[in-house]
PDB file of C-alpha atoms in Angstrom:
ATOM      1  CA  GLU A   1       0.000   0.000   0.000  1.00 96.00           C
ATOM      2  CA  VAL A   2       1.379   3.382  -1.033  1.00 97.00           C
ATOM      3  CA  GLN A   3       1.754   5.763   1.883  1.00 98.00           C
ATOM      4  CA  LEU A   4       2.917   9.364   1.867  1.00 98.00           C
ATOM      5  CA  VAL A   5       3.267  11.103   5.214  1.00 98.00           C
ATOM      6  CA  GLU A   6       4.083  14.796   5.329  1.00 98.00           C
ATOM      7  CA  SER A   7       5.559  16.571   8.320  1.00 98.00           C
ATOM      8  CA  GLY A   8       7.254  19.825   9.247  1.00 98.00           C
ATOM      9  CA  GLY A   9       4.379  22.262   8.957  1.00 98.00           C
ATOM     10  CA  GLY A  10       3.547  24.840  11.573  1.00 98.00           C
ATOM     11  CA  LEU A  11       3.207  28.513  12.382  1.00 98.00           C
ATOM     12  CA  VAL A  12       6.061  30.688  11.145  1.00 98.00           C
ATOM     13  CA  GLN A  13       6.632  34.411  10.907  1.00 98.00           C
ATOM     14  CA  PRO A  14       6.884  36.161   7.539  1.00 98.00           C
ATOM     15  CA  GLY A  15      10.418  36.091   6.188  1.00 98.00           C
ATOM     16  CA  ARG A  16      11.388  32.959   8.128  1.00 98.00           C
ATOM     17  CA  SER A  17      12.079  29.459   6.840  1.00 98.00           C
ATOM     18  CA  LEU A  18      10.519  26.024   7.181  1.00 98.00           C
ATOM     19  CA  ARG A  19      11.436  22.584   5.860  1.00 98.00           C
ATOM     20  CA  LEU A  20       8.765  20.081   4.941  1.00 98.00           C
ATOM     21  CA  SER A  21       9.366  16.351   4.685  1.00 98.00           C
ATOM     22  CA  CYS A  22       7.448  13.529   3.054  1.00 98.00           C
ATOM     23  CA  ALA A  23       8.133   9.919   4.035  1.00 98.00           C
ATOM     24  CA  ALA A  24       7.185   7.464   1.292  1.00 98.00           C
ATOM     25  CA  SER A  25       6.532   3.746   1.508  1.00 98.00           C
ATOM     26  CA  GLY A  26       4.806   0.964  -0.380  1.00 98.00           C
ATOM     27  CA  PHE A  27       6.503   1.563  -3.748  1.00 98.00           C
ATOM     28  CA  THR A  28       9.965   1.817  -5.281  1.00 98.00           C
ATOM     29  CA  PHE A  29      10.609   5.452  -4.459  1.00 98.00           C
ATOM     30  CA  ASP A  30      13.492   6.038  -6.861  1.00 95.00           C
ATOM     31  CA  ASP A  31      11.448   4.907  -9.862  1.00 97.00           C
ATOM     32  CA  TYR A  32       9.120   7.896  -9.774  1.00 97.00           C
ATOM     33  CA  ALA A  33       8.952  11.663  -9.860  1.00 98.00           C
ATOM     34  CA  MET A  34       7.542  13.425  -6.822  1.00 98.00           C
ATOM     35  CA  HIS A  35       5.635  16.672  -6.394  1.00 98.00           C
ATOM     36  CA  TRP A  36       4.469  19.221  -3.866  1.00 98.00           C
ATOM     37  CA  VAL A  37       0.969  20.662  -4.335  1.00 98.00           C
ATOM     38  CA  ARG A  38      -0.594  23.191  -1.999  1.00 98.00           C
ATOM     39  CA  GLN A  39      -4.083  24.351  -1.156  1.00 98.00           C
ATOM     40  CA  ALA A  40      -4.723  27.672   0.566  1.00 98.00           C
ATOM     41  CA  PRO A  41      -7.642  27.672   3.023  1.00 97.00           C
ATOM     42  CA  GLY A  42     -10.895  27.471   1.086  1.00 95.00           C
ATOM     43  CA  LYS A  43      -9.077  27.665  -2.251  1.00 97.00           C
ATOM     44  CA  GLY A  44      -8.115  25.354  -5.083  1.00 97.00           C
ATOM     45  CA  LEU A  45      -5.027  23.278  -5.797  1.00 98.00           C
ATOM     46  CA  GLU A  46      -1.735  24.824  -6.883  1.00 98.00           C
ATOM     47  CA  TRP A  47       1.285  22.864  -8.067  1.00 97.00           C
ATOM     48  CA  VAL A  48       4.373  24.059  -6.195  1.00 98.00           C
ATOM     49  CA  SER A  49       7.285  21.960  -7.379  1.00 98.00           C
ATOM     50  CA  GLY A  50       8.287  18.676  -8.965  1.00 98.00           C
ATOM     51  CA  ILE A  51      11.451  16.578  -9.053  1.00 98.00           C
ATOM     52  CA  SER A  52      12.394  13.723 -11.331  1.00 97.00           C
ATOM     53  CA  TRP A  53      13.457  10.294 -10.115  1.00 97.00           C
ATOM     54  CA  ASN A  54      17.167  11.056  -9.907  1.00 97.00           C
ATOM     55  CA  SER A  55      16.883  14.775  -9.064  1.00 96.00           C
ATOM     56  CA  GLY A  56      18.194  15.500 -12.542  1.00 96.00           C
ATOM     57  CA  SER A  57      15.229  17.665 -13.455  1.00 95.00           C
ATOM     58  CA  ILE A  58      13.407  20.057 -11.150  1.00 97.00           C
ATOM     59  CA  GLY A  59      10.676  22.618 -11.652  1.00 96.00           C
ATOM     60  CA  TYR A  60       8.898  25.278  -9.649  1.00 97.00           C
ATOM     61  CA  ALA A  61       5.806  27.423  -9.877  1.00 96.00           C
ATOM     62  CA  ASP A  62       6.636  31.063 -10.560  1.00 95.00           C
ATOM     63  CA  SER A  63       5.097  31.974  -7.204  1.00 96.00           C
ATOM     64  CA  VAL A  64       7.829  30.121  -5.286  1.00 97.00           C
ATOM     65  CA  LYS A  65      10.806  30.164  -7.656  1.00 97.00           C
ATOM     66  CA  GLY A  66      13.921  31.451  -5.945  1.00 97.00           C
ATOM     67  CA  ARG A  67      12.451  30.942  -2.473  1.00 98.00           C
ATOM     68  CA  PHE A  68      11.625  27.218  -2.315  1.00 98.00           C
ATOM     69  CA  THR A  69      13.934  24.281  -2.984  1.00 98.00           C
ATOM     70  CA  ILE A  70      12.751  20.741  -3.589  1.00 98.00           C
ATOM     71  CA  SER A  71      15.015  17.774  -2.964  1.00 98.00           C
ATOM     72  CA  ARG A  72      14.828  14.044  -2.415  1.00 98.00           C
ATOM     73  CA  ASP A  73      16.882  11.362  -0.717  1.00 98.00           C
ATOM     74  CA  ASN A  74      16.242   8.073  -2.479  1.00 98.00           C
ATOM     75  CA  ALA A  75      18.193   6.152   0.157  1.00 98.00           C
ATOM     76  CA  LYS A  76      15.728   7.391   2.778  1.00 98.00           C
ATOM     77  CA  ASN A  77      12.604   7.275   0.590  1.00 98.00           C
ATOM     78  CA  SER A  78      12.017  10.901   1.435  1.00 98.00           C
ATOM     79  CA  LEU A  79      11.020  14.111  -0.308  1.00 98.00           C
ATOM     80  CA  TYR A  80      11.711  17.579   1.042  1.00 98.00           C
ATOM     81  CA  LEU A  81      10.686  21.178   0.488  1.00 98.00           C
ATOM     82  CA  GLN A  82      12.885  23.918   1.898  1.00 98.00           C
ATOM     83  CA  MET A  83      10.820  27.082   2.104  1.00 98.00           C
ATOM     84  CA  ASN A  84      12.646  30.382   2.646  1.00 98.00           C
ATOM     85  CA  SER A  85      11.451  33.984   2.789  1.00 98.00           C
ATOM     86  CA  LEU A  86       7.956  32.830   3.602  1.00 98.00           C
ATOM     87  CA  ARG A  87       5.029  35.135   2.900  1.00 98.00           C
ATOM     88  CA  ALA A  88       1.461  35.258   4.157  1.00 98.00           C
ATOM     89  CA  GLU A  89       0.300  34.001   0.756  1.00 98.00           C
ATOM     90  CA  ASP A  90       2.275  30.786   1.280  1.00 98.00           C
ATOM     91  CA  THR A  91      -0.210  29.803   3.991  1.00 98.00           C
ATOM     92  CA  ALA A  92      -1.681  26.509   2.818  1.00 98.00           C
ATOM     93  CA  LEU A  93      -1.998  22.792   3.293  1.00 98.00           C
ATOM     94  CA  TYR A  94       0.996  21.267   1.522  1.00 98.00           C
ATOM     95  CA  TYR A  95       0.492  17.872  -0.088  1.00 98.00           C
ATOM     96  CA  CYS A  96       3.182  15.464  -1.189  1.00 98.00           C
ATOM     97  CA  ALA A  97       2.114  13.622  -4.347  1.00 98.00           C
ATOM     98  CA  LYS A  98       3.644  10.650  -6.136  1.00 98.00           C
ATOM     99  CA  GLY A  99       4.133  10.907  -9.863  1.00 98.00           C
ATOM    100  CA  HIS A 100       3.281   8.067 -12.197  1.00 97.00           C
ATOM    101  CA  THR A 101       6.414   8.386 -14.354  1.00 95.00           C
ATOM    102  CA  PRO A 102      10.102   9.017 -13.620  1.00 96.00           C
ATOM    103  CA  LEU A 103       9.937  12.550 -15.020  1.00 96.00           C
ATOM    104  CA  TYR A 104       7.961  15.320 -13.337  1.00 95.00           C
ATOM    105  CA  ASP A 105       7.468  17.190 -16.614  1.00 92.00           C
ATOM    106  CA  SER A 106       6.361  14.483 -19.015  1.00 84.00           C
ATOM    107  CA  SER A 107       2.970  14.915 -20.621  1.00 75.00           C
ATOM    108  CA  GLY A 108       2.020  11.411 -19.512  1.00 88.00           C
ATOM    109  CA  GLU A 109       2.684  12.279 -15.888  1.00 95.00           C
ATOM    110  CA  TYR A 110      -0.028  12.529 -13.284  1.00 97.00           C
ATOM    111  CA  PHE A 111      -0.291  12.466  -9.501  1.00 98.00           C
ATOM    112  CA  ASP A 112      -1.526   9.019  -8.586  1.00 97.00           C
ATOM    113  CA  TYR A 113      -1.191   9.100  -4.800  1.00 98.00           C
ATOM    114  CA  TRP A 114      -1.421  11.955  -2.316  1.00 98.00           C
ATOM    115  CA  GLY A 115      -0.527  12.348   1.327  1.00 98.00           C
ATOM    116  CA  GLN A 116      -2.851  13.916   3.875  1.00 98.00           C
ATOM    117  CA  GLY A 117      -0.943  17.189   3.894  1.00 98.00           C
ATOM    118  CA  THR A 118       0.863  19.349   6.423  1.00 98.00           C
ATOM    119  CA  LEU A 119      -0.399  22.817   7.277  1.00 98.00           C
ATOM    120  CA  VAL A 120       1.873  25.820   6.949  1.00 98.00           C
ATOM    121  CA  THR A 121       0.669  29.091   8.447  1.00 98.00           C
ATOM    122  CA  VAL A 122       2.693  32.241   7.831  1.00 98.00           C
ATOM    123  CA  SER A 123       1.691  34.985  10.212  1.00 97.00           C
ATOM    124  CA  SER A 124       3.199  37.424  12.657  1.00 96.00           C
TER     125      SER A 124
ATOM    126  CA  GLN B   9      -7.173  33.254 -11.514  1.00 83.00           C
ATOM    127  CA  SER B  10      -6.497  29.692 -12.664  1.00 86.00           C
ATOM    128  CA  VAL B  11      -4.939  28.856 -16.025  1.00 91.00           C
ATOM    129  CA  LEU B  12      -7.609  26.189 -16.623  1.00 97.00           C
ATOM    130  CA  THR B  13     -11.198  27.405 -16.376  1.00 97.00           C
ATOM    131  CA  GLN B  14     -13.884  25.366 -14.639  1.00 98.00           C
ATOM    132  CA  PRO B  15     -17.371  26.366 -13.536  1.00 97.00           C
ATOM    133  CA  PRO B  16     -17.292  27.023  -9.784  1.00 97.00           C
ATOM    134  CA  SER B  17     -20.336  24.878  -9.134  1.00 97.00           C
ATOM    135  CA  ALA B  18     -22.491  22.132 -10.576  1.00 98.00           C
ATOM    136  CA  SER B  19     -25.439  20.178  -9.262  1.00 97.00           C
ATOM    137  CA  GLY B  20     -27.724  17.272 -10.006  1.00 97.00           C
ATOM    138  CA  THR B  21     -30.190  14.896  -8.441  1.00 97.00           C
ATOM    139  CA  PRO B  22     -29.442  11.240  -7.710  1.00 97.00           C
ATOM    140  CA  GLY B  23     -29.389   9.176 -10.871  1.00 97.00           C
ATOM    141  CA  GLN B  24     -28.793  12.150 -13.154  1.00 97.00           C
ATOM    142  CA  ARG B  25     -25.851  12.703 -15.458  1.00 98.00           C
ATOM    143  CA  VAL B  26     -23.739  15.804 -14.915  1.00 98.00           C
ATOM    144  CA  THR B  27     -20.776  17.170 -16.816  1.00 98.00           C
ATOM    145  CA  ILE B  28     -17.992  19.480 -15.683  1.00 98.00           C
ATOM    146  CA  SER B  29     -16.017  21.416 -18.255  1.00 98.00           C
ATOM    147  CA  CYS B  30     -12.380  22.466 -18.216  1.00 98.00           C
ATOM    148  CA  SER B  31     -11.146  25.046 -20.711  1.00 98.00           C
ATOM    149  CA  GLY B  32      -7.509  25.716 -21.444  1.00 97.00           C
ATOM    150  CA  SER B  33      -5.236  26.754 -24.291  1.00 96.00           C
ATOM    151  CA  SER B  34      -2.861  25.375 -26.896  1.00 95.00           C
ATOM    152  CA  SER B  35       0.021  25.293 -24.403  1.00 94.00           C
ATOM    153  CA  ASN B  36      -1.740  23.016 -21.939  1.00 95.00           C
ATOM    154  CA  ILE B  37      -4.864  21.022 -22.859  1.00 96.00           C
ATOM    155  CA  GLY B  38      -4.287  21.589 -26.559  1.00 96.00           C
ATOM    156  CA  SER B  39      -0.966  19.746 -26.494  1.00 94.00           C
ATOM    157  CA  ASN B  40      -1.017  17.562 -23.381  1.00 95.00           C
ATOM    158  CA  THR B  41      -3.262  15.077 -21.646  1.00 97.00           C
ATOM    159  CA  VAL B  42      -5.773  16.033 -18.973  1.00 97.00           C
ATOM    160  CA  ASN B  43      -6.150  14.500 -15.538  1.00 98.00           C
ATOM    161  CA  TRP B  44      -9.023  14.861 -13.093  1.00 98.00           C
ATOM    162  CA  TYR B  45      -8.958  14.730  -9.307  1.00 98.00           C
ATOM    163  CA  GLN B  46     -11.769  14.299  -6.817  1.00 98.00           C
ATOM    164  CA  GLN B  47     -11.536  15.885  -3.380  1.00 98.00           C
ATOM    165  CA  LEU B  48     -14.158  14.709  -0.912  1.00 98.00           C
ATOM    166  CA  PRO B  49     -14.850  17.113   1.984  1.00 95.00           C
ATOM    167  CA  GLY B  50     -11.973  17.244   4.458  1.00 95.00           C
ATOM    168  CA  THR B  51      -9.794  14.788   2.558  1.00 97.00           C
ATOM    169  CA  ALA B  52      -6.811  14.788   0.220  1.00 98.00           C
ATOM    170  CA  PRO B  53      -7.365  14.812  -3.544  1.00 98.00           C
ATOM    171  CA  LYS B  54      -7.653  11.480  -5.296  1.00 98.00           C
ATOM    172  CA  LEU B  55      -6.863  10.622  -8.913  1.00 98.00           C
ATOM    173  CA  LEU B  56     -10.120  10.109 -10.807  1.00 98.00           C
ATOM    174  CA  ILE B  57      -9.239  10.196 -14.518  1.00 98.00           C
ATOM    175  CA  TYR B  58      -5.815  10.218 -16.192  1.00 98.00           C
ATOM    176  CA  SER B  59      -4.666  10.610 -19.789  1.00 97.00           C
ATOM    177  CA  ASN B  60      -7.959  12.277 -20.781  1.00 97.00           C
ATOM    178  CA  ASN B  61     -10.201   9.260 -20.373  1.00 98.00           C
ATOM    179  CA  GLN B  62      -8.540   6.487 -18.388  1.00 98.00           C
ATOM    180  CA  ARG B  63      -9.867   5.333 -15.026  1.00 98.00           C
ATOM    181  CA  PRO B  64      -7.547   4.035 -12.303  1.00 97.00           C
ATOM    182  CA  SER B  65      -8.556   0.711 -10.861  1.00 96.00           C
ATOM    183  CA  GLY B  66     -11.293   1.140  -8.286  1.00 96.00           C
ATOM    184  CA  VAL B  67     -12.897   4.173  -9.927  1.00 97.00           C
ATOM    185  CA  PRO B  68     -16.468   3.313 -11.011  1.00 97.00           C
ATOM    186  CA  ASP B  69     -17.251   3.424 -14.720  1.00 96.00           C
ATOM    187  CA  ARG B  70     -19.887   6.048 -13.912  1.00 97.00           C
ATOM    188  CA  PHE B  71     -16.977   8.499 -14.222  1.00 98.00           C
ATOM    189  CA  SER B  72     -15.673   9.263 -17.706  1.00 98.00           C
ATOM    190  CA  GLY B  73     -13.442  11.867 -19.279  1.00 98.00           C
ATOM    191  CA  SER B  74     -13.039  13.329 -22.729  1.00 98.00           C
ATOM    192  CA  LYS B  75     -10.957  15.939 -24.495  1.00 98.00           C
ATOM    193  CA  SER B  76     -11.421  17.956 -27.656  1.00 97.00           C
ATOM    194  CA  GLY B  77      -9.034  20.655 -28.789  1.00 97.00           C
ATOM    195  CA  THR B  78      -8.311  22.938 -25.856  1.00 97.00           C
ATOM    196  CA  SER B  79     -11.196  21.737 -23.676  1.00 98.00           C
ATOM    197  CA  ALA B  80     -11.920  18.692 -21.580  1.00 98.00           C
ATOM    198  CA  SER B  81     -14.942  17.338 -19.758  1.00 98.00           C
ATOM    199  CA  LEU B  82     -15.693  15.069 -16.852  1.00 98.00           C
ATOM    200  CA  ALA B  83     -19.011  13.249 -16.935  1.00 98.00           C
ATOM    201  CA  ILE B  84     -20.637  11.529 -13.999  1.00 98.00           C
ATOM    202  CA  SER B  85     -23.615   9.312 -14.742  1.00 97.00           C
ATOM    203  CA  GLY B  86     -25.976   7.741 -12.233  1.00 97.00           C
ATOM    204  CA  LEU B  87     -25.129  10.486  -9.752  1.00 97.00           C
ATOM    205  CA  GLN B  88     -24.861   9.343  -6.139  1.00 97.00           C
ATOM    206  CA  SER B  89     -24.793  11.301  -2.896  1.00 97.00           C
ATOM    207  CA  GLU B  90     -21.209  10.203  -2.265  1.00 96.00           C
ATOM    208  CA  ASP B  91     -20.133  11.985  -5.453  1.00 97.00           C
ATOM    209  CA  GLU B  92     -20.594  15.318  -3.703  1.00 97.00           C
ATOM    210  CA  ALA B  93     -17.070  16.733  -3.807  1.00 98.00           C
ATOM    211  CA  ASP B  94     -14.739  19.219  -5.454  1.00 98.00           C
ATOM    212  CA  TYR B  95     -13.402  18.232  -8.866  1.00 98.00           C
ATOM    213  CA  TYR B  96     -10.208  19.594 -10.404  1.00 98.00           C
ATOM    214  CA  CYS B  97      -8.758  19.244 -13.881  1.00 98.00           C
ATOM    215  CA  ALA B  98      -4.997  19.461 -14.430  1.00 98.00           C
ATOM    216  CA  ALA B  99      -2.538  19.438 -17.312  1.00 97.00           C
ATOM    217  CA  TRP B 100       1.101  20.123 -18.079  1.00 96.00           C
ATOM    218  CA  ASP B 101       1.618  23.587 -19.550  1.00 95.00           C
ATOM    219  CA  ASP B 102       4.458  23.974 -22.054  1.00 92.00           C
ATOM    220  CA  SER B 103       4.708  27.758 -21.772  1.00 89.00           C
ATOM    221  CA  LEU B 104       7.827  29.458 -20.360  1.00 82.00           C
ATOM    222  CA  ASN B 105       9.794  26.821 -18.436  1.00 81.00           C
ATOM    223  CA  GLY B 106       6.825  24.477 -18.194  1.00 89.00           C
ATOM    224  CA  HIS B 107       4.706  23.834 -15.162  1.00 93.00           C
ATOM    225  CA  TRP B 108       1.619  21.954 -13.994  1.00 96.00           C
ATOM    226  CA  VAL B 109      -1.650  23.860 -13.984  1.00 96.00           C
ATOM    227  CA  PHE B 110      -4.962  23.157 -12.292  1.00 98.00           C
ATOM    228  CA  GLY B 111      -8.474  24.366 -12.848  1.00 98.00           C
ATOM    229  CA  GLY B 112     -10.043  26.403 -10.080  1.00 97.00           C
ATOM    230  CA  GLY B 113     -12.208  23.476  -9.076  1.00 98.00           C
ATOM    231  CA  THR B 114     -15.913  22.696  -9.385  1.00 98.00           C
ATOM    232  CA  LYS B 115     -17.999  22.005  -6.310  1.00 98.00           C
ATOM    233  CA  LEU B 116     -20.546  19.337  -7.162  1.00 98.00           C
ATOM    234  CA  THR B 117     -23.704  19.293  -5.070  1.00 97.00           C
ATOM    235  CA  VAL B 118     -26.072  16.321  -5.116  1.00 96.00           C
ATOM    236  CA  LEU B 119     -29.523  17.723  -4.459  1.00 93.00           C
TER     237      LEU B 119
END
């Protein structure tokens, strides 16, 4: 059974940093791309970042480019999101999602499993 | 404002057929496949349709997807109360450096 468990969320002041983690199990982690998708309170889904199976290809939404860094440790079956210079508009539930292909940016890619999310609140 | 356009709401009575549209452009739906996600109240999204019209195992055949040009649709036949949820379309967008885009979501109410 595929399981994705996010952690690391919390309340943080604007301008500070936070690191999210996603522990994966139930599948061969290094065969697949991984993604972060967020959902602001009462709003829709927004793709944040994706990373290919071997970290060779990475992408970000314009809204977080230059502030967030995605990474993965295949030996630990874990995905990370380092979030710097946080803003109020980054407040959201952050989901870790498994890709269906090795490449995050292939047209045949889709998000076939999702974690339950970790809440990030940016406020003074 | 979302790159993919969905109606904010839709409704139907049990047993009815409802459709939800998703409109995009040549850089996303026009050149890439469309996926649909279902988000039941208080839960994480779940993959409903992939590659325009494919159902993952476990998804009832009451759910179907289609794509034509720069638009896509999700159809739900034999509507059931448990179908009440938010539905999102998504596609890869080739513009600029490339990125994934979602529709704004459609809240389906079963009357």
